[in-house]
Amino acid sequence: MTPTGSAVGALSARRLVDWARTHPLALDAALALGALVCMVAGSFTDPHGSPDGPTFGDRAPDAHSVLLMVAGAVTLVWRRRNPFVVLALTVGFTLVELLDDSRPAPIAMSAVVALCTVAARTDRPTTWRVGLATMTVLTAAAMVFGPTPWYAQENLGIFAWTGMAAAAGDAVRSRRAFVDAIRERAERAERTREEEAGRRVAEERLRIARDLHDVVAHHIALVNVQAGVAAHLMEKRPDQAKEALAHVREASRSALDELRATVGLLRQSGDPEAPTEPAPGLAVLDGLLDSFRKAGLPVALARADGDRPLPAAVDLAVYRIVQEALTNVRKHAGPDAAAEVSVVRVGRTVEITVLDDGPPAVVPAPAPAGGHGLLGMRERVGALGGTLTAAPRYGGGFRVQAILPVAPRTGEGEGEDT
């Protein structure tokens, strides 16, 4: 057969299988017709017709046997709906034939098909209990009431056929269960892949949201402060107001650049290229602090990290933590507050501390209901396996400290938000 012929044959077989699955009653009717043909043909066969072997046509079934064969075959049409009832009926027809006829027709064939169906649609213990009972009843009836000696091959044939029917049905059930288990595992794996993809998308969205918040909150706070200064000095000291507006322009330009770089991460391969500037980190920390100093917040820096490079994720996290902490100082610590920033490398960790000397808090200030500053810092630190502590200082002010491992790893952040 040519490859094209093989493909056509496979397609036809698949279509036949699909049709059989969607039309089970028609399939059972065809099976019942086939069983009837085999029983009728077997009733014309005499296994001891001649010394040379079986003969065909030397005997013919009587009307009683034909009626039982038809009844047994018709009963098989409902073998899927009521397998146990069909098995009981076919076994009863077989017993009637064995008890009443000196030359019984092979009605046991319908009982064999029914037993195979029961085995395929039940569990293994039930299969073997029902199978053993059927084998015992039919074989004993054939040995006791049959026309041949008890040890005749026809009697042993009934025993063998019923045993093979039970084994075949059990094999079909096991095969079906195995295929169902494979299909379930495949569906579960597909669901797991979809859930993993969804989780990664959510994590990426959260990361981008944190970056956008850090950028916008920092620069908008600076713009707001400098705009207020310019408005206050516009009439009396226009030179200083012009300088404040220049700071506003610089802060807004920086905000636009960082927003463009962050949103550029969302572009597809066919979109215009994103900016190629490096991500913020300790290399540009001085520029960040200068922007706060220009906004009127005195900031002192102490570094003891040996200028050794950090992993990209840790370097960006250090920058964002300092940025967010100083933004909070500028917002909440008052106009006369000053801040201190320290970055210290200790073994396999880097410690970032931001302190301010704002007014003492009467009670610990809770995080704003809609705020994302401390929450974003905590999530960023936790994603790297570090710890974050944010709390008021004794005597006034606020303290934010983050400890990050130099080698990023998955973990949960610790510490308390206020």
Short mmCIF file of C-alpha atoms in Angstrom, two decimals:
data_model
loop_
_atom_site.label_atom_id
_atom_site.label_comp_id
_atom_site.label_asym_id
_atom_site.label_seq_id
_atom_site.Cartn_x
_atom_site.Cartn_y
_atom_site.Cartn_z
CA MET A 1 0.00 0.00 0.00
CA THR A 2 1.31 3.44 -0.91
CA PRO A 3 1.82 6.10 1.75
CA THR A 4 -1.23 7.90 0.40
CA GLY A 5 -3.25 4.73 0.69
CA SER A 6 -2.05 4.21 4.27
CA ALA A 7 -3.07 7.74 5.21
CA VAL A 8 -6.50 7.27 3.65
CA GLY A 9 -6.90 3.96 5.48
CA ALA A 10 -5.90 5.52 8.82
CA LEU A 11 -8.30 8.39 8.24
CA SER A 12 -11.13 6.00 7.41
CA ALA A 13 -10.42 3.92 10.52
CA ARG A 14 -10.41 7.06 12.67
CA ARG A 15 -13.71 8.16 11.19
CA LEU A 16 -15.16 4.70 11.83
CA VAL A 17 -14.02 4.83 15.47
CA ASP A 18 -15.49 8.31 15.90
CA TRP A 19 -18.77 7.18 14.37
CA ALA A 20 -18.89 4.16 16.68
CA ARG A 21 -18.35 6.40 19.73
CA THR A 22 -21.17 8.70 18.72
CA HIS A 23 -23.57 5.85 17.77
CA PRO A 24 -23.12 3.17 20.48
CA LEU A 25 -26.56 1.62 19.96
CA ALA A 26 -25.85 1.06 16.25
CA LEU A 27 -22.51 -0.53 17.13
CA ASP A 28 -24.16 -2.85 19.65
CA ALA A 29 -26.81 -3.81 17.06
CA ALA A 30 -24.06 -4.68 14.57
CA LEU A 31 -22.27 -6.72 17.24
CA ALA A 32 -25.50 -8.54 18.10
CA LEU A 33 -26.03 -9.34 14.41
CA GLY A 34 -22.50 -10.69 14.13
CA ALA A 35 -22.99 -12.83 17.24
CA LEU A 36 -26.24 -14.21 15.80
CA VAL A 37 -24.55 -15.13 12.52
CA CYS A 38 -21.75 -16.91 14.40
CA MET A 39 -24.23 -18.80 16.62
CA VAL A 40 -26.35 -19.88 13.66
CA ALA A 41 -23.29 -20.99 11.73
CA GLY A 42 -22.04 -22.90 14.77
CA SER A 43 -25.39 -24.65 15.19
CA PHE A 44 -24.93 -26.24 11.74
CA THR A 45 -21.51 -27.57 12.74
CA ASP A 46 -21.05 -31.00 14.31
CA PRO A 47 -17.70 -31.29 16.05
CA HIS A 48 -17.96 -35.11 15.95
CA GLY A 49 -19.50 -35.41 12.51
CA SER A 50 -16.77 -37.69 11.08
CA PRO A 51 -13.60 -39.42 12.14
CA ASP A 52 -11.64 -36.75 10.30
CA GLY A 53 -13.06 -33.82 12.28
CA PRO A 54 -16.05 -31.47 12.41
CA THR A 55 -18.57 -31.37 9.59
CA PHE A 56 -20.88 -28.58 8.46
CA GLY A 57 -24.49 -29.05 7.41
CA ASP A 58 -24.99 -32.53 8.86
CA ARG A 59 -27.32 -31.08 11.49
CA ALA A 60 -29.70 -28.15 11.68
CA PRO A 61 -31.06 -26.29 14.72
CA ASP A 62 -34.71 -26.68 15.60
CA ALA A 63 -37.12 -23.78 16.02
CA HIS A 64 -36.61 -23.76 19.79
CA SER A 65 -32.83 -23.26 19.42
CA VAL A 66 -33.25 -20.59 16.74
CA LEU A 67 -35.62 -18.67 18.99
CA LEU A 68 -33.12 -18.81 21.88
CA MET A 69 -30.27 -17.69 19.63
CA VAL A 70 -32.30 -14.73 18.36
CA ALA A 71 -33.31 -13.82 21.92
CA GLY A 72 -29.71 -13.97 23.11
CA ALA A 73 -28.49 -11.82 20.20
CA VAL A 74 -31.26 -9.22 20.60
CA THR A 75 -30.50 -8.96 24.30
CA LEU A 76 -26.92 -7.89 23.46
CA VAL A 77 -28.22 -4.66 21.94
CA TRP A 78 -28.73 -3.33 25.50
CA ARG A 79 -25.44 -4.64 26.90
CA ARG A 80 -24.10 -1.12 27.67
CA ARG A 81 -27.20 0.14 29.46
CA ASN A 82 -27.80 -2.92 31.68
CA PRO A 83 -24.75 -5.18 31.52
CA PHE A 84 -25.67 -7.33 34.52
CA VAL A 85 -29.25 -7.84 33.33
CA VAL A 86 -28.03 -8.79 29.85
CA LEU A 87 -25.52 -11.23 31.35
CA ALA A 88 -28.22 -12.85 33.50
CA LEU A 89 -30.57 -13.22 30.51
CA THR A 90 -27.94 -14.67 28.18
CA VAL A 91 -26.79 -17.12 30.86
CA GLY A 92 -30.44 -18.13 31.37
CA PHE A 93 -30.93 -18.73 27.61
CA THR A 94 -27.77 -20.83 27.55
CA LEU A 95 -28.92 -22.94 30.51
CA VAL A 96 -32.31 -23.52 28.89
CA GLU A 97 -30.59 -24.73 25.72
CA LEU A 98 -28.21 -27.00 27.65
CA LEU A 99 -31.03 -28.53 29.72
CA ASP A 100 -33.61 -29.05 26.96
CA ASP A 101 -31.61 -29.99 23.87
CA SER A 102 -29.56 -33.10 23.33
CA ARG A 103 -27.57 -31.25 20.68
CA PRO A 104 -27.37 -27.69 22.05
CA ALA A 105 -26.67 -24.71 19.83
CA PRO A 106 -23.74 -22.42 20.80
CA ILE A 107 -25.92 -19.87 22.61
CA ALA A 108 -23.13 -19.55 25.18
CA MET A 109 -21.49 -17.16 22.72
CA SER A 110 -23.98 -14.43 23.70
CA ALA A 111 -23.13 -15.02 27.38
CA VAL A 112 -19.42 -14.68 26.56
CA VAL A 113 -20.02 -11.25 24.94
CA ALA A 114 -22.17 -10.15 27.86
CA LEU A 115 -19.54 -11.27 30.40
CA CYS A 116 -16.85 -9.33 28.52
CA THR A 117 -19.03 -6.21 28.69
CA VAL A 118 -19.56 -6.60 32.44
CA ALA A 119 -15.80 -6.99 32.98
CA ALA A 120 -15.07 -3.90 30.89
CA ARG A 121 -17.52 -1.69 32.79
CA THR A 122 -16.93 -2.71 36.42
CA ASP A 123 -13.98 -3.02 38.79
CA ARG A 124 -11.62 -5.96 38.96
CA PRO A 125 -13.01 -7.68 42.10
CA THR A 126 -16.53 -7.61 40.65
CA THR A 127 -15.22 -8.89 37.32
CA TRP A 128 -13.60 -11.93 38.85
CA ARG A 129 -16.51 -12.73 41.15
CA VAL A 130 -19.07 -12.53 38.35
CA GLY A 131 -16.72 -14.23 35.88
CA LEU A 132 -16.02 -17.13 38.22
CA ALA A 133 -19.73 -17.60 38.93
CA THR A 134 -20.57 -17.57 35.20
CA MET A 135 -17.78 -20.02 34.36
CA THR A 136 -18.85 -22.37 37.13
CA VAL A 137 -22.58 -22.34 36.29
CA LEU A 138 -22.21 -22.79 32.52
CA THR A 139 -19.41 -25.36 32.70
CA ALA A 140 -21.18 -27.40 35.38
CA ALA A 141 -24.45 -27.36 33.40
CA ALA A 142 -22.65 -28.49 30.24
CA MET A 143 -20.84 -31.30 32.09
CA VAL A 144 -23.95 -32.55 33.90
CA PHE A 145 -26.71 -32.09 31.31
CA GLY A 146 -24.82 -32.06 28.03
CA PRO A 147 -24.93 -34.97 25.56
CA THR A 148 -21.16 -35.48 25.72
CA PRO A 149 -19.00 -36.86 28.57
CA TRP A 150 -18.12 -34.33 31.26
CA TYR A 151 -14.54 -34.18 30.06
CA ALA A 152 -15.46 -33.41 26.43
CA GLN A 153 -13.69 -30.53 24.73
CA GLU A 154 -16.98 -28.68 24.22
CA ASN A 155 -17.39 -28.39 28.00
CA LEU A 156 -13.81 -27.26 28.46
CA GLY A 157 -14.37 -24.81 25.61
CA ILE A 158 -17.19 -23.12 27.55
CA PHE A 159 -14.85 -22.83 30.54
CA ALA A 160 -12.06 -21.37 28.40
CA TRP A 161 -14.26 -18.92 26.49
CA THR A 162 -15.89 -17.50 29.61
CA GLY A 163 -12.49 -17.15 31.32
CA MET A 164 -11.02 -15.37 28.29
CA ALA A 165 -14.08 -13.08 28.13
CA ALA A 166 -13.54 -11.98 31.74
CA ALA A 167 -9.80 -11.44 31.14
CA ALA A 168 -10.41 -9.52 27.90
CA GLY A 169 -12.99 -7.27 29.51
CA ASP A 170 -10.67 -6.55 32.43
CA ALA A 171 -7.86 -5.69 29.98
CA VAL A 172 -10.18 -3.29 28.13
CA ARG A 173 -11.14 -1.62 31.41
CA SER A 174 -7.49 -1.29 32.46
CA ARG A 175 -6.56 0.13 29.09
CA ARG A 176 -9.39 2.64 29.23
CA ALA A 177 -8.39 3.70 32.75
CA PHE A 178 -4.77 4.08 31.63
CA VAL A 179 -5.74 6.26 28.67
CA ASP A 180 -8.03 8.37 30.88
CA ALA A 181 -5.21 8.84 33.39
CA ILE A 182 -2.83 9.96 30.63
CA ARG A 183 -5.43 12.37 29.28
CA GLU A 184 -6.07 13.77 32.75
CA ARG A 185 -2.35 14.27 33.35
CA ALA A 186 -2.03 16.02 30.00
CA GLU A 187 -4.96 18.31 30.81
CA ARG A 188 -3.54 18.99 34.27
CA ALA A 189 -0.14 19.79 32.76
CA GLU A 190 -1.80 22.14 30.27
CA ARG A 191 -3.68 23.87 33.08
CA THR A 192 -0.44 24.12 35.07
CA ARG A 193 1.36 25.70 32.12
CA GLU A 194 -1.45 28.21 31.68
CA GLU A 195 -1.44 29.04 35.39
CA GLU A 196 2.35 29.41 35.37
CA ALA A 197 2.16 31.71 32.35
CA GLY A 198 -0.55 33.75 34.07
CA ARG A 199 1.51 33.95 37.26
CA ARG A 200 4.56 35.17 35.36
CA VAL A 201 2.49 37.78 33.55
CA ALA A 202 1.11 38.98 36.91
CA GLU A 203 4.60 39.14 38.41
CA GLU A 204 5.89 41.11 35.44
CA ARG A 205 2.97 43.52 35.67
CA LEU A 206 3.65 43.98 39.39
CA ARG A 207 7.34 44.65 38.74
CA ILE A 208 6.53 47.23 36.08
CA ALA A 209 3.92 48.81 38.35
CA ARG A 210 6.52 49.14 41.11
CA ASP A 211 8.99 50.79 38.74
CA LEU A 212 6.36 53.17 37.42
CA HIS A 213 5.32 54.09 40.95
CA ASP A 214 8.91 54.71 42.03
CA VAL A 215 9.64 56.90 39.02
CA VAL A 216 6.41 58.89 39.07
CA ALA A 217 6.24 59.37 42.85
CA HIS A 218 9.84 60.58 43.08
CA HIS A 219 9.79 63.04 40.21
CA ILE A 220 6.29 64.33 40.78
CA ALA A 221 7.20 65.05 44.41
CA LEU A 222 10.22 67.06 43.24
CA VAL A 223 8.19 68.89 40.62
CA ASN A 224 5.53 69.72 43.19
CA VAL A 225 8.07 71.11 45.64
CA GLN A 226 9.94 73.16 43.07
CA ALA A 227 6.72 74.47 41.53
CA GLY A 228 5.61 75.63 44.99
CA VAL A 229 8.95 77.36 45.52
CA ALA A 230 8.70 79.07 42.11
CA ALA A 231 5.18 80.26 42.80
CA HIS A 232 6.26 81.68 46.16
CA LEU A 233 9.31 83.51 44.78
CA MET A 234 7.95 84.58 41.42
CA GLU A 235 7.21 88.21 42.37
CA LYS A 236 9.88 88.93 44.98
CA ARG A 237 12.85 86.87 43.72
CA PRO A 238 12.36 86.05 40.05
CA ASP A 239 15.92 84.78 39.66
CA GLN A 240 15.42 82.10 42.29
CA ALA A 241 12.00 81.32 40.85
CA LYS A 242 13.60 80.85 37.44
CA GLU A 243 16.14 78.46 39.00
CA ALA A 244 13.30 76.49 40.64
CA LEU A 245 11.51 76.24 37.30
CA ALA A 246 14.72 74.96 35.75
CA HIS A 247 14.74 72.21 38.40
CA VAL A 248 11.12 71.46 37.52
CA ARG A 249 12.05 71.11 33.86
CA GLU A 250 15.00 68.84 34.70
CA ALA A 251 12.92 66.64 37.01
CA SER A 252 10.14 66.31 34.45
CA ARG A 253 12.63 65.44 31.73
CA SER A 254 14.15 62.75 33.94
CA ALA A 255 10.69 61.40 34.71
CA LEU A 256 9.85 61.19 31.01
CA ASP A 257 13.15 59.43 30.25
CA GLU A 258 12.62 56.82 32.95
CA LEU A 259 8.99 56.32 31.97
CA ARG A 260 10.05 55.85 28.36
CA ALA A 261 12.63 53.27 29.41
CA THR A 262 10.14 51.39 31.61
CA VAL A 263 7.31 51.38 29.11
CA GLY A 264 9.80 50.35 26.44
CA LEU A 265 10.01 46.99 28.19
CA LEU A 266 6.43 46.34 27.10
CA ARG A 267 7.12 46.79 23.42
CA GLN A 268 6.95 43.83 21.07
CA SER A 269 9.73 42.78 18.72
CA GLY A 270 8.23 44.74 15.82
CA ASP A 271 7.86 47.99 17.77
CA PRO A 272 10.45 50.78 17.85
CA GLU A 273 13.48 50.00 19.93
CA ALA A 274 13.45 50.96 23.60
CA PRO A 275 16.13 53.28 25.00
CA THR A 276 19.45 51.57 25.54
CA GLU A 277 20.49 53.51 28.65
CA PRO A 278 21.47 51.29 31.59
CA ALA A 279 18.96 50.75 34.38
CA PRO A 280 19.31 53.02 37.43
CA GLY A 281 21.73 51.81 40.08
CA LEU A 282 24.51 52.83 42.45
CA ALA A 283 26.45 54.31 39.53
CA VAL A 284 23.93 57.17 39.32
CA LEU A 285 23.09 57.37 43.03
CA ASP A 286 24.88 60.72 43.39
CA GLY A 287 22.68 62.20 40.69
CA LEU A 288 19.59 61.00 42.53
CA LEU A 289 20.74 62.59 45.78
CA ASP A 290 21.57 65.84 43.96
CA SER A 291 18.01 66.02 42.68
CA PHE A 292 16.73 65.87 46.26
CA ARG A 293 19.26 68.46 47.42
CA LYS A 294 18.09 70.82 44.70
CA ALA A 295 14.55 70.29 45.96
CA GLY A 296 15.60 71.54 49.39
CA LEU A 297 16.26 68.25 51.22
CA PRO A 298 19.77 68.00 52.70
CA VAL A 299 21.04 64.48 52.12
CA ALA A 300 24.28 62.98 53.43
CA LEU A 301 25.72 59.83 51.87
CA ALA A 302 27.97 57.23 53.45
CA ARG A 303 29.17 54.31 51.34
CA ALA A 304 31.25 51.34 52.41
CA ASP A 305 30.63 48.96 49.56
CA GLY A 306 34.09 49.15 48.01
CA ASP A 307 32.55 50.18 44.67
CA ARG A 308 32.18 46.49 43.92
CA PRO A 309 29.50 45.82 41.30
CA LEU A 310 26.22 44.29 42.41
CA PRO A 311 23.90 41.98 40.45
CA ALA A 312 21.62 43.98 38.19
CA ALA A 313 18.45 43.20 40.16
CA VAL A 314 20.09 44.09 43.49
CA ASP A 315 21.64 47.26 42.05
CA LEU A 316 18.26 48.45 40.76
CA ALA A 317 16.57 47.54 44.07
CA VAL A 318 19.11 49.60 46.04
CA TYR A 319 18.46 52.63 43.84
CA ARG A 320 14.67 52.28 44.05
CA ILE A 321 14.70 51.81 47.84
CA VAL A 322 16.75 54.97 48.34
CA GLN A 323 14.56 56.85 45.86
CA GLU A 324 11.30 55.79 47.51
CA ALA A 325 12.56 56.36 51.06
CA LEU A 326 13.80 59.89 50.27
CA THR A 327 10.56 60.66 48.43
CA ASN A 328 8.65 59.72 51.60
CA VAL A 329 10.98 61.93 53.65
CA ARG A 330 10.31 64.85 51.35
CA LYS A 331 6.56 64.29 51.56
CA HIS A 332 6.08 63.60 55.25
CA ALA A 333 9.09 64.71 57.31
CA GLY A 334 8.52 68.46 57.08
CA PRO A 335 10.37 71.30 55.35
CA ASP A 336 13.28 71.39 57.86
CA ALA A 337 14.10 67.69 57.81
CA ALA A 338 17.45 66.25 56.71
CA ALA A 339 18.26 62.72 55.61
CA GLU A 340 21.17 60.33 55.79
CA VAL A 341 21.79 57.48 53.35
CA SER A 342 24.24 54.66 53.93
CA VAL A 343 25.14 51.75 51.66
CA VAL A 344 27.31 49.13 53.34
CA ARG A 345 28.59 45.83 51.97
CA VAL A 346 28.70 43.20 54.74
CA GLY A 347 29.89 39.78 53.65
CA ARG A 348 27.38 38.37 51.16
CA THR A 349 24.81 41.10 51.82
CA VAL A 350 24.40 44.80 51.20
CA GLU A 351 22.65 47.01 53.77
CA ILE A 352 20.79 50.16 52.77
CA THR A 353 19.71 52.57 55.52
CA VAL A 354 17.80 55.84 55.10
CA LEU A 355 17.30 58.02 58.20
CA ASP A 356 15.60 61.37 58.68
CA ASP A 357 15.30 63.72 61.64
CA GLY A 358 11.72 64.74 61.16
CA PRO A 359 9.43 65.62 64.07
CA PRO A 360 8.64 62.85 66.56
CA ALA A 361 5.52 60.85 65.81
CA VAL A 362 2.90 60.79 68.55
CA VAL A 363 1.77 57.35 67.37
CA PRO A 364 3.25 55.12 64.68
CA ALA A 365 1.93 56.45 61.38
CA PRO A 366 0.04 53.76 59.46
CA ALA A 367 0.67 53.22 55.77
CA PRO A 368 -1.80 55.13 53.59
CA ALA A 369 -4.73 52.99 52.50
CA GLY A 370 -4.02 53.52 48.84
CA GLY A 371 -0.22 53.88 49.06
CA HIS A 372 2.21 51.58 47.35
CA GLY A 373 5.55 52.97 48.58
CA LEU A 374 6.40 50.72 51.52
CA LEU A 375 4.44 47.85 49.96
CA GLY A 376 6.42 48.18 46.74
CA MET A 377 9.72 48.28 48.65
CA ARG A 378 8.73 45.22 50.67
CA GLU A 379 7.75 43.26 47.57
CA ARG A 380 10.94 44.24 45.78
CA VAL A 381 13.11 43.25 48.76
CA GLY A 382 11.14 40.03 49.34
CA ALA A 383 11.55 39.01 45.70
CA LEU A 384 15.33 39.13 46.18
CA GLY A 385 15.24 37.16 49.44
CA GLY A 386 16.04 40.12 51.68
CA THR A 387 14.48 41.80 54.71
CA LEU A 388 12.98 45.26 55.15
CA THR A 389 12.39 47.27 58.34
CA ALA A 390 10.52 50.57 58.33
CA ALA A 391 9.65 52.24 61.63
CA PRO A 392 9.75 55.59 63.52
CA ARG A 393 13.00 56.42 65.31
CA TYR A 394 13.16 57.06 69.02
CA GLY A 395 13.08 60.81 69.54
CA GLY A 396 11.74 61.64 66.10
CA GLY A 397 12.21 60.86 62.48
CA PHE A 398 11.91 57.65 60.53
CA ARG A 399 14.21 54.79 59.65
CA VAL A 400 14.12 52.48 56.63
CA GLN A 401 16.62 49.63 56.44
CA ALA A 402 16.87 46.91 53.80
CA ILE A 403 19.28 43.98 53.81
CA LEU A 404 19.70 42.30 50.42
CA PRO A 405 21.72 39.21 49.55
CA VAL A 406 24.33 39.85 46.90
CA ALA A 407 23.20 36.70 45.05
CA PRO A 408 19.46 37.08 44.28
CA ARG A 409 17.24 34.26 45.48
CA THR A 410 13.55 33.69 46.04
CA GLY A 411 12.33 34.38 49.54
CA GLU A 412 9.92 36.31 51.64
CA GLY A 413 10.61 39.74 53.05
CA GLU A 414 10.44 40.36 56.76
CA GLY A 415 10.07 43.43 58.92
CA GLU A 416 7.18 45.64 59.76
CA ASP A 417 5.52 48.42 57.86
CA THR A 418 4.24 51.41 59.67
#
